[in-house]
Tab-separated table of C-alpha atoms and ligand atoms in Angstrom:
chain	number	residue	atom	x	y	z
A	1	MET	CA	11.297	-12.838	-5.461
A	2	SER	CA	7.988	-11.204	-5.328
A	3	THR	CA	5.289	-10.721	-2.812
A	4	ALA	CA	3.591	-8.857	-5.549
A	5	ALA	CA	1.082	-10.578	-7.683
A	6	LYS	CA	2.921	-11.652	-10.800
A	7	PHE	CA	0.187	-10.102	-12.795
A	8	PRO	CA	-0.113	-11.288	-16.364
A	9	THR	CA	0.184	-8.279	-18.619
A	10	THR	CA	-1.308	-9.724	-21.752
A	11	GLY	CA	-4.538	-11.324	-20.576
A	12	ARG	CA	-7.900	-10.183	-21.879
A	13	ARG	CA	-11.356	-10.153	-20.450
A	14	LYS	CA	-13.257	-13.140	-21.772
A	15	SER	CA	-16.864	-13.275	-22.760
A	16	TYR	CA	-19.029	-16.256	-21.908
A	17	LEU	CA	-18.647	-17.520	-25.471
A	18	SER	CA	-14.889	-17.470	-25.219
A	19	TYR	CA	-15.265	-19.274	-21.898
A	20	ILE	CA	-17.189	-22.098	-23.609
A	21	PHE	CA	-14.607	-22.107	-26.394
A	22	GLY	CA	-11.765	-22.132	-23.899
A	23	MET	CA	-13.268	-25.029	-21.983
A	24	ALA	CA	-13.688	-26.984	-25.206
A	25	VAL	CA	-10.069	-26.390	-26.205
A	26	VAL	CA	-8.734	-27.381	-22.800
A	27	PHE	CA	-10.935	-30.479	-22.718
A	28	ALA	CA	-9.770	-31.418	-26.208
A	29	SER	CA	-6.132	-30.945	-25.236
A	30	LEU	CA	-6.623	-33.230	-22.244
A	31	LEU	CA	-8.223	-35.892	-24.424
A	32	CYS	CA	-5.461	-35.738	-26.986
A	33	ALA	CA	-2.498	-35.700	-24.622
A	34	PRO	CA	0.296	-36.455	-25.002
A	35	GLN	CA	0.879	-34.319	-28.064
A	36	SER	CA	4.063	-33.450	-29.862
A	37	GLY	CA	4.004	-30.025	-28.228
A	38	THR	CA	3.650	-31.176	-24.650
A	39	ALA	CA	6.262	-31.127	-21.933
A	40	GLN	CA	6.579	-32.930	-18.659
A	41	THR	CA	7.596	-30.536	-15.915
A	42	ALA	CA	7.686	-31.143	-12.174
A	43	GLY	CA	5.676	-34.330	-12.749
A	44	LEU	CA	2.977	-32.378	-14.617
A	45	MET	CA	1.955	-32.823	-18.239
A	46	LEU	CA	1.937	-29.353	-19.794
A	47	PRO	CA	0.189	-28.629	-23.092
A	48	CYS	CA	3.171	-26.638	-24.390
A	49	ARG	CA	6.894	-27.142	-24.825
A	50	GLU	CA	9.172	-25.432	-22.294
A	51	SER	CA	10.482	-23.063	-24.969
A	52	ASP	CA	7.106	-22.208	-26.514
A	53	THR	CA	6.141	-18.961	-24.803
A	54	ALA	CA	3.416	-18.172	-27.371
A	55	CYS	CA	1.713	-21.516	-26.693
A	56	ALA	CA	2.038	-21.002	-22.933
A	57	ASP	CA	0.529	-17.524	-23.190
A	58	LYS	CA	-2.406	-18.883	-25.213
A	59	MET	CA	-3.014	-21.892	-23.011
A	60	ARG	CA	-2.718	-20.069	-19.674
A	61	ARG	CA	-5.737	-17.981	-20.631
A	62	LYS	CA	-7.733	-21.150	-21.182
A	63	SER	CA	-6.674	-22.953	-18.025
A	64	LEU	CA	-9.626	-24.398	-16.125
A	65	PRO	CA	-8.699	-22.551	-12.882
A	66	LYS	CA	-9.182	-19.256	-14.755
A	67	PHE	CA	-12.940	-19.932	-14.793
A	68	ARG	CA	-15.421	-19.753	-11.966
A	69	ASP	CA	-16.926	-23.185	-12.643
A	70	PHE	CA	-13.672	-24.889	-11.689
A	71	TRP	CA	-13.972	-23.484	-8.156
A	72	ARG	CA	-17.676	-24.159	-7.564
A	73	ASP	CA	-17.173	-26.914	-4.960
A	74	GLU	CA	-14.382	-25.027	-3.197
A	75	MET	CA	-16.509	-21.893	-2.917
A	76	ALA	CA	-19.256	-23.825	-1.132
A	77	ARG	CA	-16.910	-24.357	1.834
A	78	PRO	CA	-15.834	-21.842	4.525
A	79	LEU	CA	-12.638	-19.911	3.735
A	80	GLN	CA	-10.630	-21.677	6.460
A	81	GLN	CA	-11.234	-24.942	4.576
A	82	ARG	CA	-10.031	-23.438	1.300
A	83	ILE	CA	-6.382	-23.443	2.359
A	84	GLY	CA	-3.962	-26.149	1.251
A	85	PRO	CA	-1.723	-27.516	-1.512
A	86	ALA	CA	-2.541	-26.199	-5.004
A	87	PRO	CA	-4.662	-28.537	-7.127
A	88	GLU	CA	-2.894	-30.049	-10.132
A	89	GLU	CA	-4.796	-27.900	-12.657
A	90	LEU	CA	-3.581	-24.778	-10.859
A	91	LEU	CA	-0.009	-26.086	-10.876
A	92	VAL	CA	-0.257	-26.559	-14.643
A	93	HIS	CA	-1.569	-23.012	-15.009
A	94	LEU	CA	1.245	-21.558	-12.877
A	95	ASN	CA	3.846	-23.400	-14.964
A	96	LEU	CA	2.317	-22.023	-18.169
A	97	ASP	CA	2.267	-18.563	-16.583
A	98	ASN	CA	5.958	-18.772	-15.711
A	99	ILE	CA	6.900	-20.089	-19.169
A	100	ALA	CA	4.891	-17.297	-20.829
A	101	SER	CA	6.476	-14.682	-18.527
A	102	GLY	CA	10.044	-15.957	-19.008
A	103	ILE	CA	10.369	-16.970	-15.349
A	104	ALA	CA	12.668	-19.974	-14.896
A	105	ASN	CA	10.957	-21.407	-11.804
A	106	ARG	CA	8.628	-24.389	-12.284
A	107	PRO	CA	5.972	-24.533	-9.536
A	108	ARG	CA	5.408	-27.992	-8.082
A	109	HIS	CA	3.416	-29.734	-5.395
A	110	ALA	CA	4.014	-28.600	-1.814
A	111	VAL	CA	3.720	-30.887	1.186
A	112	LEU	CA	2.658	-28.703	4.097
A	113	ALA	CA	3.861	-29.325	7.629
A	114	ALA	CA	1.101	-29.234	10.240
A	115	ASP	CA	2.733	-26.365	12.165
A	116	PHE	CA	3.064	-24.308	8.983
A	117	LEU	CA	-0.593	-24.822	8.077
A	118	ALA	CA	-1.544	-23.899	11.642
A	119	ASP	CA	0.374	-20.602	11.252
A	120	VAL	CA	-1.489	-19.805	8.032
A	121	ARG	CA	-4.888	-20.559	9.585
A	122	ALA	CA	-4.007	-18.460	12.649
A	123	ALA	CA	-2.876	-15.575	10.414
A	124	ILE	CA	-6.218	-15.641	8.583
A	125	ALA	CA	-8.196	-15.905	11.814
A	126	GLU	CA	-6.517	-12.718	13.085
A	127	LEU	CA	-7.754	-10.581	10.198
A	128	PRO	CA	-10.445	-8.038	11.083
A	129	PRO	CA	-13.952	-9.557	10.704
A	130	THR	CA	-15.010	-6.822	8.248
A	131	ILE	CA	-12.136	-7.781	5.946
A	132	LEU	CA	-12.811	-11.519	6.264
A	133	GLN	CA	-16.431	-10.935	5.397
A	134	LYS	CA	-15.541	-8.987	2.249
A	135	LEU	CA	-12.972	-11.588	1.286
A	136	GLY	CA	-15.072	-14.729	1.689
A	137	ASP	CA	-16.862	-14.582	-1.636
A	138	ARG	CA	-14.082	-12.991	-3.698
A	139	LEU	CA	-11.263	-15.369	-2.827
A	140	VAL	CA	-11.511	-18.937	-4.114
A	141	GLY	CA	-8.791	-20.063	-1.734
A	142	ILE	CA	-5.188	-19.850	-0.551
A	143	TYR	CA	-2.971	-22.464	-2.162
A	144	PHE	CA	0.643	-23.452	-1.683
A	145	VAL	CA	3.320	-24.564	-4.121
A	146	ARG	CA	7.091	-24.894	-4.149
A	147	ASP	CA	9.370	-22.977	-6.537
A	148	LEU	CA	6.759	-20.364	-7.469
A	149	GLY	CA	9.323	-17.793	-8.563
A	150	GLY	CA	8.134	-15.282	-5.987
A	151	THR	CA	6.586	-15.253	-2.548
A	152	ALA	CA	2.984	-14.892	-3.664
A	153	GLN	CA	0.729	-14.575	-6.664
A	154	SER	CA	-2.882	-13.574	-7.255
A	155	ASP	CA	-4.814	-13.698	-10.484
A	156	LEU	CA	-8.225	-12.904	-11.867
A	157	ILE	CA	-10.823	-15.590	-12.431
A	158	ASP	CA	-13.395	-15.180	-15.148
A	159	GLY	CA	-16.918	-15.485	-13.812
A	160	GLY	CA	-18.514	-15.466	-17.261
A	161	TRP	CA	-20.866	-12.792	-18.612
A	162	PHE	CA	-18.169	-10.155	-18.041
A	163	ARG	CA	-17.994	-10.834	-14.297
A	164	ARG	CA	-14.455	-10.833	-12.990
A	165	ASP	CA	-14.843	-10.678	-9.272
A	166	LEU	CA	-12.836	-13.654	-8.034
A	167	SER	CA	-9.196	-14.382	-7.412
A	168	TRP	CA	-6.916	-16.977	-5.899
A	169	ILE	CA	-3.854	-16.443	-3.738
A	170	VAL	CA	-0.891	-18.749	-4.313
A	171	LEU	CA	2.024	-18.714	-1.887
A	172	ASP	CA	5.451	-20.340	-2.021
A	173	ALA	CA	5.568	-22.576	1.054
A	174	ASP	CA	9.389	-22.735	1.051
A	175	VAL	CA	9.840	-18.962	0.989
A	176	LEU	CA	7.244	-18.400	3.702
A	177	SER	CA	8.630	-20.985	6.064
A	178	GLN	CA	12.066	-19.353	6.117
A	179	ARG	CA	11.713	-15.984	7.819
A	180	ASN	CA	10.156	-14.257	10.792
A	181	ALA	CA	8.200	-11.028	10.234
A	182	ASN	CA	10.949	-8.415	10.686
A	183	ALA	CA	13.597	-10.423	8.818
A	184	TRP	CA	11.210	-10.872	5.887
A	185	ALA	CA	10.241	-7.148	5.850
A	186	THR	CA	13.906	-6.086	6.096
A	187	TRP	CA	14.829	-8.377	3.208
A	188	LYS	CA	11.942	-7.071	1.077
A	189	GLU	CA	12.608	-3.367	1.742
A	190	ASN	CA	16.289	-3.787	0.847
A	191	THR	CA	15.573	-5.285	-2.568
A	192	PRO	CA	15.307	-1.932	-4.449
A	193	PHE	CA	18.855	-0.988	-3.351
A	194	LYS	CA	22.240	-2.297	-4.469
A	195	PRO	CA	24.376	-3.251	-1.465
A	196	ASN	CA	26.546	-0.408	-0.165
A	197	PRO	CA	28.661	-1.244	2.912
A	198	ALA	CA	28.168	2.246	4.351
A	199	TYR	CA	24.376	2.014	4.422
A	200	ALA	CA	21.930	-0.339	6.111
A	201	LEU	CA	18.149	-0.446	6.154
A	202	SER	CA	15.973	-2.348	8.590
A	203	ALA	CA	12.207	-2.716	8.685
A	204	THR	CA	10.183	-3.385	11.818
A	205	ILE	CA	6.620	-4.616	11.380
A	206	GLU	CA	6.231	-6.477	14.682
A	207	THR	CA	7.344	-6.090	18.296
A	208	ALA	CA	10.052	-8.505	19.463
A	209	ALA	CA	7.413	-10.643	21.196
A	210	ASN	CA	5.386	-10.989	17.982
A	211	ASP	CA	8.285	-11.338	15.568
A	212	ASN	CA	7.468	-14.794	14.232
A	213	ARG	CA	6.699	-16.681	11.037
A	214	LYS	CA	2.938	-16.464	11.498
A	215	ASN	CA	3.108	-12.674	11.419
A	216	ALA	CA	5.306	-12.688	8.303
A	217	ILE	CA	2.632	-14.815	6.612
A	218	ARG	CA	-0.049	-12.490	7.959
A	219	TYR	CA	1.522	-9.384	6.427
A	220	ILE	CA	2.229	-11.095	3.099
A	221	LEU	CA	-1.401	-12.228	2.997
A	222	LEU	CA	-2.621	-8.707	3.779
A	223	HIS	CA	-0.907	-7.360	0.663
A	224	GLU	CA	-2.351	-10.108	-1.538
A	225	ILE	CA	-5.803	-9.630	0.013
A	226	GLY	CA	-5.518	-5.964	-0.999
A	227	HIS	CA	-5.174	-7.114	-4.618
A	228	VAL	CA	-8.139	-9.472	-4.252
A	229	LEU	CA	-10.358	-6.767	-2.760
A	230	SER	CA	-9.459	-4.338	-5.552
A	231	ILE	CA	-11.217	-6.561	-8.080
A	232	GLY	CA	-14.478	-4.991	-9.136
A	233	GLU	CA	-13.944	-1.893	-6.964
A	234	LYS	CA	-12.831	0.540	-9.690
A	235	VAL	CA	-9.875	1.647	-7.555
A	236	HIS	CA	-7.365	1.275	-10.396
A	237	PRO	CA	-7.499	-0.005	-13.987
A	238	PRO	CA	-7.338	-3.809	-14.366
A	239	TRP	CA	-3.761	-5.049	-14.407
A	240	ASP	CA	-4.175	-7.404	-17.360
A	241	ARG	CA	-5.375	-5.009	-20.038
A	242	PRO	CA	-3.874	-1.988	-21.780
A	243	VAL	CA	-4.654	1.187	-19.866
A	244	THR	CA	-6.342	4.019	-21.732
A	245	THR	CA	-7.636	6.280	-18.969
A	246	LEU	CA	-7.762	6.771	-15.213
A	247	ASP	CA	-11.258	8.264	-15.413
A	248	GLY	CA	-13.492	6.643	-12.819
A	249	PHE	CA	-10.601	5.121	-10.864
A	250	SER	CA	-10.682	7.505	-7.940
A	251	PHE	CA	-8.005	5.851	-5.774
A	252	ALA	CA	-5.437	5.720	-8.579
A	253	GLN	CA	-6.189	9.342	-9.482
A	254	LEU	CA	-4.930	10.485	-6.084
A	255	SER	CA	-1.342	9.604	-7.020
A	256	TRP	CA	-1.081	8.625	-10.692
A	257	GLN	CA	-1.276	9.979	-14.213
A	258	LEU	CA	-0.844	8.503	-17.669
A	259	ASN	CA	1.849	9.958	-19.895
A	260	ALA	CA	1.570	10.356	-23.673
A	261	SER	CA	2.482	6.713	-24.240
A	262	LYS	CA	-0.167	5.584	-21.714
A	263	THR	CA	2.390	4.540	-19.137
A	264	TYR	CA	1.855	5.212	-15.441
A	265	VAL	CA	3.785	8.087	-13.894
A	266	SER	CA	3.252	9.404	-10.395
A	267	GLN	CA	2.243	12.979	-9.669
A	268	TYR	CA	5.583	13.380	-7.912
A	269	ASP	CA	7.928	12.273	-10.697
A	270	HIS	CA	8.341	15.837	-11.970
A	271	ALA	CA	8.423	17.329	-8.494
A	272	GLY	CA	11.787	15.979	-7.376
A	273	PHE	CA	10.991	12.262	-7.222
A	274	ALA	CA	12.357	11.290	-10.640
A	275	ASP	CA	14.109	8.294	-9.051
A	276	ARG	CA	10.706	6.752	-8.299
A	277	SER	CA	10.835	5.004	-11.667
A	278	LYS	CA	14.049	3.284	-10.520
A	279	VAL	CA	12.350	1.750	-7.499
A	280	VAL	CA	12.181	-1.933	-8.426
A	281	TYR	CA	11.456	-4.580	-5.837
A	282	TYR	CA	12.655	-8.190	-5.994
A	283	PHE	CA	13.871	-8.332	-9.592
A	284	GLY	CA	17.123	-6.404	-9.756
A	285	ALA	CA	17.982	-3.310	-7.730
A	286	LYS	CA	18.538	-0.116	-9.736
A	287	LEU	CA	19.341	2.300	-6.896
A	288	ASP	CA	22.631	2.515	-5.025
A	289	GLY	CA	22.391	1.943	-1.278
A	290	ALA	CA	23.641	5.514	-0.759
A	291	LYS	CA	20.292	6.703	-2.155
A	292	MET	CA	18.312	5.221	0.759
A	293	PRO	CA	18.007	8.431	2.844
A	294	GLU	CA	17.137	10.620	-0.149
A	295	ILE	CA	14.508	8.188	-1.473
A	296	TYR	CA	12.748	8.077	1.892
A	297	GLN	CA	12.949	11.868	2.262
A	298	ARG	CA	11.219	12.155	-1.118
A	299	LEU	CA	8.661	9.544	-0.117
A	300	GLU	CA	7.668	11.706	2.856
A	301	LYS	CA	6.526	14.385	0.395
A	302	THR	CA	4.095	11.992	-1.326
A	303	ASN	CA	0.849	10.252	-0.421
A	304	PHE	CA	2.398	6.794	-0.740
A	305	PRO	CA	2.366	4.980	2.610
A	306	THR	CA	5.294	2.724	1.661
A	307	LEU	CA	7.995	2.740	-1.003
A	308	TYR	CA	6.514	-0.338	-2.638
A	309	ALA	CA	3.245	1.602	-3.027
A	310	ALA	CA	5.131	4.038	-5.272
A	311	THR	CA	5.848	1.358	-7.893
A	312	ASN	CA	2.439	1.113	-9.641
A	313	PRO	CA	-1.273	1.771	-8.959
A	314	GLY	CA	-2.083	-1.891	-8.192
A	315	ASP	CA	0.599	-2.165	-5.552
A	316	ASP	CA	-0.272	1.322	-4.313
A	317	PHE	CA	-3.720	0.014	-3.378
A	318	ALA	CA	-2.463	-3.343	-2.035
A	319	GLU	CA	0.207	-1.639	0.092
A	320	SER	CA	-2.171	1.090	1.267
A	321	PHE	CA	-4.674	-1.582	2.293
A	322	ALA	CA	-2.052	-3.737	4.059
A	323	SER	CA	-0.436	-0.796	5.801
A	324	TYR	CA	-3.803	0.690	6.886
A	325	VAL	CA	-5.160	-2.600	8.281
A	326	HIS	CA	-1.829	-3.388	9.955
A	327	THR	CA	-1.094	-0.030	11.579
A	328	VAL	CA	-4.484	1.687	11.985
A	329	MET	CA	-6.992	-1.141	12.439
A	330	GLN	CA	-4.676	-3.547	14.241
A	331	LYS	CA	-2.296	-1.002	15.799
A	332	ARG	CA	0.906	-2.864	14.944
A	333	PRO	CA	4.302	-1.241	14.318
A	334	TRP	CA	5.660	-0.325	10.886
A	335	GLU	CA	8.956	1.522	10.619
A	336	ILE	CA	11.939	1.830	8.306
A	337	ASN	CA	15.302	2.728	9.853
A	338	ILE	CA	18.335	3.765	7.824
A	339	LEU	CA	21.879	3.759	9.175
A	340	ALA	CA	24.992	5.360	7.651
A	341	ASN	CA	28.284	3.927	8.927
A	342	GLY	CA	26.378	2.424	11.842
A	343	ASN	CA	24.676	5.678	12.864
A	344	PRO	CA	20.878	6.105	12.599
A	345	ILE	CA	20.168	8.868	10.093
A	346	LYS	CA	16.574	8.375	9.043
A	347	THR	CA	13.332	6.879	10.349
A	348	TYR	CA	10.316	6.570	8.078
A	349	ARG	CA	6.799	5.722	9.254
A	350	THR	CA	3.525	5.337	7.439
A	351	CYS	CA	1.342	8.308	6.801
A	352	TRP	CA	-2.203	7.536	7.928
A	353	ASP	CA	-2.273	10.244	10.615
A	354	GLU	CA	-0.539	12.787	8.393
A	355	VAL	CA	-2.123	15.369	6.105
A	356	ARG	CA	-0.297	13.921	3.100
A	357	CYS	CA	-2.388	10.730	3.190
A	358	ALA	CA	-5.675	12.147	4.506
A	359	GLU	CA	-7.522	11.923	1.178
A	360	LYS	CA	-6.246	8.443	0.534
A	361	ARG	CA	-7.276	7.313	4.001
A	362	LYS	CA	-10.765	8.729	3.580
A	363	LEU	CA	-11.261	6.930	0.274
A	364	LEU	CA	-9.779	3.677	1.578
A	365	GLU	CA	-12.148	3.717	4.549
A	366	LYS	CA	-15.069	4.318	2.199
A	367	ILE	CA	-14.019	1.406	-0.036
A	368	LEU	CA	-13.618	-0.869	2.980
A	369	GLY	CA	-17.016	0.180	4.309
A	370	ILE	CA	-15.566	1.529	7.551
A	371	ALA	CA	-15.959	5.252	6.933
A	372	LYS	CA	-16.854	7.149	10.090
A	373	ASN	CA	-19.308	9.473	8.376
B	401	LIG	ZN1	1.368	-6.795	-5.128
């Protein structure tokens, strides 16, 4: 399961004309429903059959929630009032997205318990005011579903006239209500490694007194907020279009290069960190558990604050943002501990006070508008 945005890889920037066209097609499909190609899933009428990935890919780009106009009323309200169950149109979009991406889960309506919603609101309220201010007009809202197929998802919203400066955050209410902060972080940081009985890895992101569900939600939100704040900032190339160059994307240039086939490689891949490309979170571990100490030793020679940051430029920024806000701005713990046969053999901490991440920190502070000089 993913805390990462399940970023569509085939989307395209839409012009205003295509927006009008898209709206017309969606409206027409609503008028004509049910059609021979529709499917009923999770109580929703979808415009495509379950098996028709091409249709789902086409229709997800035309979903109403992908356009700014759909969110106009929501955006007029304060952020704290833009938190709740996903609207039906968004549920339809998420189902199309999963069908198009080959993900078996079918997102459906979530009923939110009052104590859960209170935790989410408290987690948002604890974010630094400078971050909340930046977020208010870029985030349409935080919405919950069940059976998302990951922990969280963010996606771009087309503002028309080439403006793409909005996003939503969707969270799986069932996944979030299950774990406290350290249990969630430990689960996540183990996902790149195949189980090996001789090795164990634990992550600590909160003190014992603060190790609760609210703080798990808070950290998960921080990562997604990093993705939202990257939109329009030129920190890395957009995630939904083919990449041709890193020119102008100063944050990505600190760690990444494009190879001959225009695929991302890190600057460290040829300097002893070849296994970086085998670091895969959530969807199928590729590294044996015995590799844990070596991977973290290699990571200490990079400017990635976390291992997840080393997976791609988008998650590099989201993880850098989350880790910086969490450890530097809010002075909370963040530590990975590795044990071999029950004995501690390695502790890894983030890098914001180390030379290796100095350039990244400086740029991050500039982007966040909190640079000291
Ligand atoms: Zn992510």
